[in-house]
Amino acid sequence: MKTINFGIIGTGLMAATMMEAFKQVASVNVMAVASESAERATSFAARFNIAKAYGSVDDLLTDAAVDAVYIVNLTESHAATTIKALQAGKAVLCEKPIATSEADCLRIQEAATKTGKLCMEAMWTHFLPAYQRLFQLNATQGLGNPTQLYADFGYPTNKEAYPRLFKPSAGSGVLLDRGVYPIALAIKLFGNVKQINAQVTRNQDGVDTEAYLILSHENGCKSQLSTSIQSLQQNRAVLSFTEGAASLEPPVIGAEALIVQSVQPHQATYQSSLGLKAKIKQMLKQSALLRKLKSKKSLGKRHFYSYGQNQYVPVLNHFCGLVQHNKLESDVIPLSFSSEVLRVVDQVKAAV
Ligand SMILES: NC(=O)c1ccc[n+]([C@@H]2O[C@H](COP(=O)([O-])OP(=O)(O)OC[C@H]3O[C@@H](n4cnc5c(N)ncnc54)[C@H](OP(=O)(O)O)[C@@H]3O)[C@@H](O)[C@H]2O)c1
């Protein structure tokens, strides 16, 4: 396989995190990094042993040796940087969210079509083995018909720890940073959204810090989602079927554990007198100790789907495979999928 020469655009926390993942992908050479600051580019290059450091994105994009770029700068810069990179003839892997609005995502789609270059949003969770198993159960109706999804993603944080989330800008707020994960999961499972009911909490600067959504999908299924940067949520996703449920266990973002529970539809029995078996069952129900023991038992079967050493390697492998096979679009995260996620975010953001 031909080695893919990557340029990294961005020098923040996520750029540094991804360097560990890049090291574990075969046929990849991270050869350049670009920042808005020459100093940050130089120091990032020295830290990760990258050959070239550019103090401007344009300079990296004119480097003919760079085949593909990983865009990981501030969210509000993603769309413009992605379009520039496509126009410079690079294949693009862009961090989530690929844009701050559906309109910008549609502009990216147009640029990808015009330039004939590969472009994909790095929605990495969808490549994790536990998620793939959930998608398989959903598609094969392994537990009956899928009907609804409950998913949340929320941890408290603050301005000091994550200034970019709280600084009023087109890219800040919980919806674009965290909300996109449960929304993307819902759309992956049930398809496009027909109706949205939402409530959004904003701080004194107008930045969204918590959101609650009910989505009605075109296929008739419903998703109940929430996201927060002010409270600790369950961080779980439960997909309900007519004959069971499958639950991505905390931490849902990066989940490896999937609990699968199957049930037969509940049937009420009306009896004039109880048989011996039913009498014993009733007696056991009256024992607090037995109820305590029962409550400790997991409700379903817990499966563990490991992603290996690094959770970001699967998405990188997928993208590199696309580059190596001259594909123009990902079949897992096509740009039309990213646009639908951002259409929902736009509408939720418009909620009072
Ligand atoms: N997939 C995931 O799990 C995941 C996790 C976290 C974040 N993300 C995404 O990745 C993107 C970047 O997030 P991040 O957490 O890396 O943000 P960040 O740490 O705040 O970095 C964002 C930008 O801030 C600038 N910066 C870095 N160090 C700086 C410093 N010491 N002083 C001033 N500015 C500095 C950099 O600009 P220059 O590039 O110009 O140097 C960098 O691109 C976001 O779009 C986010 O949604 C994804």
XYZ file of C-alpha atoms and ligand atoms in Angstrom:
400
model
C 0.000 0.000 0.000
C 1.202 3.504 -0.843
C 2.165 5.583 2.184
C -0.233 8.490 2.748
C 1.502 11.755 3.622
C -0.641 13.615 6.141
C -0.684 17.260 7.113
C -2.249 18.136 10.467
C -4.105 21.449 10.662
C -4.444 22.435 14.300
C -2.238 22.159 17.356
C -4.680 21.902 20.256
C -5.540 19.125 22.707
C -7.259 16.899 20.146
C -4.427 17.262 17.620
C -2.024 16.025 20.299
C -4.363 13.135 21.257
C -4.605 11.987 17.645
C -0.833 11.811 17.187
C -0.848 8.638 19.302
C -3.481 7.102 17.002
C -1.633 8.089 13.810
C 1.434 6.212 15.099
C -0.595 2.995 15.147
C -1.874 3.179 11.583
C 0.113 1.435 8.885
C 1.099 3.293 5.686
C 0.791 6.751 7.234
C 3.439 9.430 7.494
C 2.517 12.593 9.376
C 4.877 14.932 7.558
C 3.590 18.451 8.303
C 1.636 20.522 10.788
C 0.075 23.962 10.360
C -1.110 26.529 12.863
C -2.156 30.166 12.794
C 0.969 30.697 14.902
C 4.432 29.726 13.611
C 5.554 29.242 17.206
C 2.782 26.744 17.998
C 3.451 24.859 14.757
C 7.166 24.611 15.501
C 6.669 23.475 19.056
C 4.022 20.866 18.032
C 6.326 19.571 15.264
C 9.223 19.253 17.721
C 7.027 17.481 20.304
C 5.771 14.876 17.820
C 8.792 14.651 15.557
C 7.031 16.063 12.485
C 9.326 17.119 9.627
C 7.641 20.365 8.511
C 6.008 23.139 10.557
C 3.944 25.810 8.798
C 2.850 29.077 10.384
C -0.069 29.288 7.955
C -2.664 26.832 6.696
C -2.234 28.094 3.108
C 1.467 27.198 3.172
C 0.706 23.615 4.215
C -1.959 23.344 1.525
C 0.506 24.371 -1.199
C 2.944 21.625 -0.141
C 2.591 19.153 -3.025
C 3.999 16.307 -0.921
C 0.931 16.371 1.377
C -1.744 13.905 0.145
C -4.328 14.251 2.893
C -5.091 16.608 5.761
C -6.591 16.012 9.183
C -8.381 19.226 10.182
C -8.534 19.710 13.942
C -8.520 23.458 14.457
C -11.326 25.389 16.157
C -14.811 24.223 15.162
C -15.766 27.561 13.580
C -12.811 27.199 11.165
C -13.634 23.639 10.004
C -15.827 24.441 6.998
C -13.606 27.152 5.500
C -10.444 25.091 6.044
C -12.068 21.983 4.565
C -13.176 23.832 1.425
C -9.702 25.373 0.987
C -8.056 21.975 1.427
C -10.359 20.334 -1.155
C -9.633 23.154 -3.596
C -5.900 22.587 -3.012
C -6.425 18.963 -4.100
C -6.099 17.274 -0.697
C -8.203 14.446 0.673
C -9.828 15.696 3.893
C -10.599 14.099 7.227
C -12.195 16.812 9.373
C -12.936 16.648 13.092
C -16.537 16.701 14.269
C -18.514 18.802 13.714
C -17.399 19.276 10.122
C -19.225 22.635 10.036
C -21.287 24.825 12.329
C -24.423 24.733 10.145
C -26.150 22.653 7.503
C -25.591 25.453 4.966
C -21.811 25.292 5.464
C -21.878 21.511 5.219
C -23.738 21.766 1.910
C -20.993 24.139 0.683
C -18.435 21.473 1.615
C -20.438 18.856 -0.299
C -20.437 21.131 -3.339
C -16.654 21.657 -3.091
C -16.048 17.903 -2.739
C -18.151 17.208 -5.822
C -16.465 19.966 -7.851
C -12.920 18.972 -6.921
C -13.556 15.208 -6.987
C -11.718 14.822 -3.686
C -12.504 12.613 -0.713
C -13.972 14.396 2.304
C -15.206 12.830 5.511
C -16.161 13.964 9.010
C -14.230 12.059 11.698
C -17.341 10.736 13.495
C -15.103 8.106 15.084
C -17.645 6.453 17.393
C -19.417 4.799 14.460
C -16.314 2.722 13.728
C -16.050 1.226 17.214
C -16.854 -2.510 17.376
C -19.592 -2.040 20.021
C -21.349 0.540 17.833
C -21.005 -1.703 14.783
C -22.644 -4.541 16.711
C -25.499 -2.217 17.700
C -25.930 -1.171 14.047
C -26.009 -4.833 13.077
C -28.706 -5.656 15.660
C -30.688 -2.670 14.388
C -30.383 -3.670 10.718
C -31.056 -7.382 11.185
C -33.867 -6.805 13.691
C -32.058 -9.223 15.999
C -34.400 -8.307 18.890
C -37.557 -7.622 16.921
C -38.346 -4.259 15.385
C -36.312 -1.300 16.621
C -38.649 1.357 18.031
C -36.832 3.970 20.091
C -33.469 5.261 21.233
C -32.524 6.877 24.513
C -29.067 8.458 24.469
C -27.271 11.088 26.468
C -23.786 12.532 26.663
C -22.992 14.884 29.505
C -20.178 15.701 31.895
C -19.821 18.925 33.842
C -17.014 21.177 32.728
C -16.114 24.854 32.952
C -14.532 27.804 31.168
C -11.153 27.265 32.772
C -10.881 23.651 31.601
C -12.411 24.118 28.110
C -12.439 27.799 27.105
C -13.445 27.052 23.488
C -16.775 25.569 24.634
C -17.831 28.692 26.530
C -16.374 31.556 24.470
C -19.365 32.906 22.499
C -18.664 32.019 18.872
C -20.239 30.079 16.020
C -18.459 26.918 17.179
C -19.003 26.989 20.940
C -21.694 25.306 23.033
C -22.776 21.830 23.971
C -24.791 21.043 20.838
C -21.882 21.266 18.415
C -19.351 19.764 20.774
C -21.329 16.922 22.399
C -24.881 16.956 21.093
C -23.687 15.866 17.655
C -22.810 12.409 19.059
C -26.286 11.303 20.236
C -27.878 13.040 17.236
C -25.526 11.211 14.852
C -26.278 7.910 16.588
C -30.034 8.456 16.252
C -29.769 9.326 12.548
C -27.466 6.378 11.896
C -29.998 4.006 13.468
C -33.304 5.467 12.270
C -32.512 7.750 9.328
C -33.618 11.295 8.619
C -35.662 13.324 11.067
C -39.221 14.494 10.374
C -40.019 16.434 13.526
C -38.012 17.916 16.383
C -39.123 18.947 19.867
C -36.338 20.567 21.831
C -35.462 22.640 24.851
C -32.119 24.351 25.253
C -30.527 25.867 28.356
C -28.145 28.753 27.728
C -25.741 30.560 30.051
C -25.608 34.325 30.577
C -23.454 34.681 27.433
C -26.058 32.901 25.301
C -23.952 29.738 24.931
C -25.972 26.490 24.936
C -24.978 24.360 27.928
C -27.693 21.707 28.026
C -30.241 20.412 25.515
C -33.142 17.943 25.504
C -34.469 16.602 22.224
C -37.217 14.333 21.010
C -36.768 13.388 17.374
C -39.444 11.718 15.259
C -37.750 9.942 12.385
C -39.202 9.420 8.924
C -39.253 5.646 9.591
C -41.600 6.152 12.561
C -39.010 5.554 15.319
C -38.350 8.076 18.087
C -35.176 9.268 19.785
C -35.001 10.859 23.199
C -31.652 12.597 23.532
C -29.912 14.949 25.883
C -26.515 16.517 26.261
C -24.849 18.691 28.835
C -21.689 20.507 29.812
C -23.150 21.431 33.189
C -24.231 18.094 34.691
C -23.186 14.486 34.850
C -25.572 12.389 32.789
C -25.862 8.611 32.411
C -23.645 8.567 29.317
C -25.488 5.561 27.970
C -27.460 4.727 24.822
C -30.346 2.271 24.947
C -31.875 1.009 21.722
C -35.312 -0.507 22.335
C -36.812 -3.240 20.184
C -40.153 -5.018 20.325
C -38.452 -8.064 21.891
C -35.587 -6.590 23.866
C -33.060 -3.826 24.223
C -29.368 -3.224 23.605
C -27.457 -0.733 25.657
C -24.104 0.908 24.965
C -22.771 1.252 28.481
C -20.957 4.262 29.952
C -18.921 5.920 28.700
C -21.195 5.845 25.662
C -18.664 7.870 23.686
C -15.958 5.245 23.386
C -18.227 2.397 24.546
C -16.887 -1.139 24.538
C -19.596 -2.803 26.650
C -22.956 -3.663 25.135
C -25.711 -5.190 27.283
C -28.233 -7.181 25.301
C -31.513 -8.116 26.909
C -34.267 -10.095 25.259
C -37.838 -10.439 26.534
C -41.121 -11.928 25.478
C -44.083 -9.540 25.481
C -45.445 -9.360 29.034
C -48.615 -11.374 29.595
C -50.914 -10.806 32.506
C -52.436 -13.947 34.009
C -55.704 -13.847 35.925
C -56.108 -16.799 38.271
C -58.720 -17.467 40.911
C -56.187 -19.224 43.188
C -52.386 -19.396 43.103
C -50.559 -22.641 42.285
C -47.617 -23.785 44.421
C -45.019 -22.255 42.043
C -46.768 -18.892 42.045
C -47.135 -19.014 45.835
C -43.360 -19.611 46.262
C -42.610 -16.779 43.792
C -44.848 -14.454 45.795
C -43.107 -15.428 49.051
C -39.696 -14.800 47.519
C -40.870 -11.372 46.330
C -41.616 -10.509 49.953
C -37.978 -11.109 50.972
C -35.890 -7.914 50.979
C -32.671 -9.979 50.937
C -33.678 -11.884 47.808
C -34.758 -8.668 46.091
C -31.372 -7.161 46.943
C -29.548 -10.155 45.427
C -31.737 -9.996 42.334
C -31.083 -6.269 41.893
C -27.339 -6.993 41.693
C -27.842 -9.355 38.789
C -27.405 -7.660 35.427
C -30.629 -7.543 33.452
C -29.057 -8.782 30.253
C -25.938 -10.339 28.830
C -22.912 -8.086 28.912
C -20.646 -8.299 25.863
C -17.292 -6.574 25.554
C -16.201 -5.314 22.130
C -12.690 -3.986 22.406
C -11.388 -1.288 20.089
C -7.815 -2.303 20.860
C -5.203 0.133 22.099
C -6.641 3.377 20.818
C -10.251 4.402 20.150
C -9.367 6.632 17.198
C -7.481 4.014 15.179
C -10.641 2.493 13.584
C -11.745 5.812 12.012
C -8.204 6.480 10.757
C -7.990 2.997 9.250
C -11.316 3.553 7.482
C -10.250 6.923 6.060
C -6.833 5.623 4.944
C -8.540 2.681 3.230
C -10.731 5.132 1.307
C -7.678 7.161 0.210
C -5.789 4.048 -0.841
C -8.716 2.771 -2.897
C -9.336 6.175 -4.505
C -12.844 6.419 -3.024
C -14.598 9.773 -3.091
C -16.907 9.231 -0.165
C -17.258 7.164 2.989
C -20.151 4.708 2.999
C -20.296 4.986 6.825
C -20.177 8.785 7.193
C -21.110 10.350 3.839
C -21.403 14.138 3.708
C -25.193 13.880 3.343
C -25.214 12.214 6.785
C -23.133 15.037 8.311
C -25.534 17.570 6.717
C -28.562 15.892 8.288
C -26.927 15.983 11.736
C -26.225 19.703 11.306
C -29.767 20.360 10.037
C -31.042 18.962 13.343
C -28.514 21.024 15.326
C -29.586 24.191 13.440
C -33.222 23.569 14.340
C -32.509 22.728 17.963
C -30.373 25.868 18.284
C -33.338 27.882 17.053
C -35.450 26.494 19.934
C -36.156 28.814 22.838
N -13.162 13.413 18.247
C -13.017 13.738 19.504
O -13.064 12.913 20.400
C -12.727 15.162 19.834
C -12.296 15.508 21.117
C -11.981 16.821 21.373
C -12.118 17.773 20.389
N -12.553 17.422 19.160
C -12.690 18.438 18.096
O -11.404 18.905 17.755
C -11.407 20.292 17.499
C -10.314 20.957 18.309
O -10.577 20.765 19.687
P -9.424 20.886 20.791
O -9.964 20.276 22.017
O -8.141 20.428 20.259
O -9.385 22.469 20.972
P -8.225 23.367 21.591
O -7.300 22.562 22.408
O -8.887 24.528 22.211
O -7.438 23.844 20.292
C -8.093 24.584 19.319
C -7.135 25.592 18.680
O -6.637 26.453 19.672
C -5.334 26.880 19.313
N -4.367 26.653 20.408
C -3.753 25.521 20.783
N -2.907 25.709 21.785
C -2.995 27.015 22.054
C -2.364 27.848 22.981
N -1.456 27.374 23.836
N -2.710 29.152 22.991
C -3.602 29.635 22.139
N -4.229 28.900 21.226
C -3.913 27.615 21.194
C -4.881 26.040 18.143
O -4.838 26.896 17.019
P -3.792 26.646 15.853
O -4.268 25.449 15.157
O -3.857 27.873 15.052
O -2.456 26.412 16.496
C -5.924 24.955 18.076
O -6.181 24.560 16.747
C -12.823 20.786 17.834
O -13.499 21.029 16.646
C -13.464 19.629 18.592
O -14.836 19.493 18.281
C -12.840 16.139 18.869
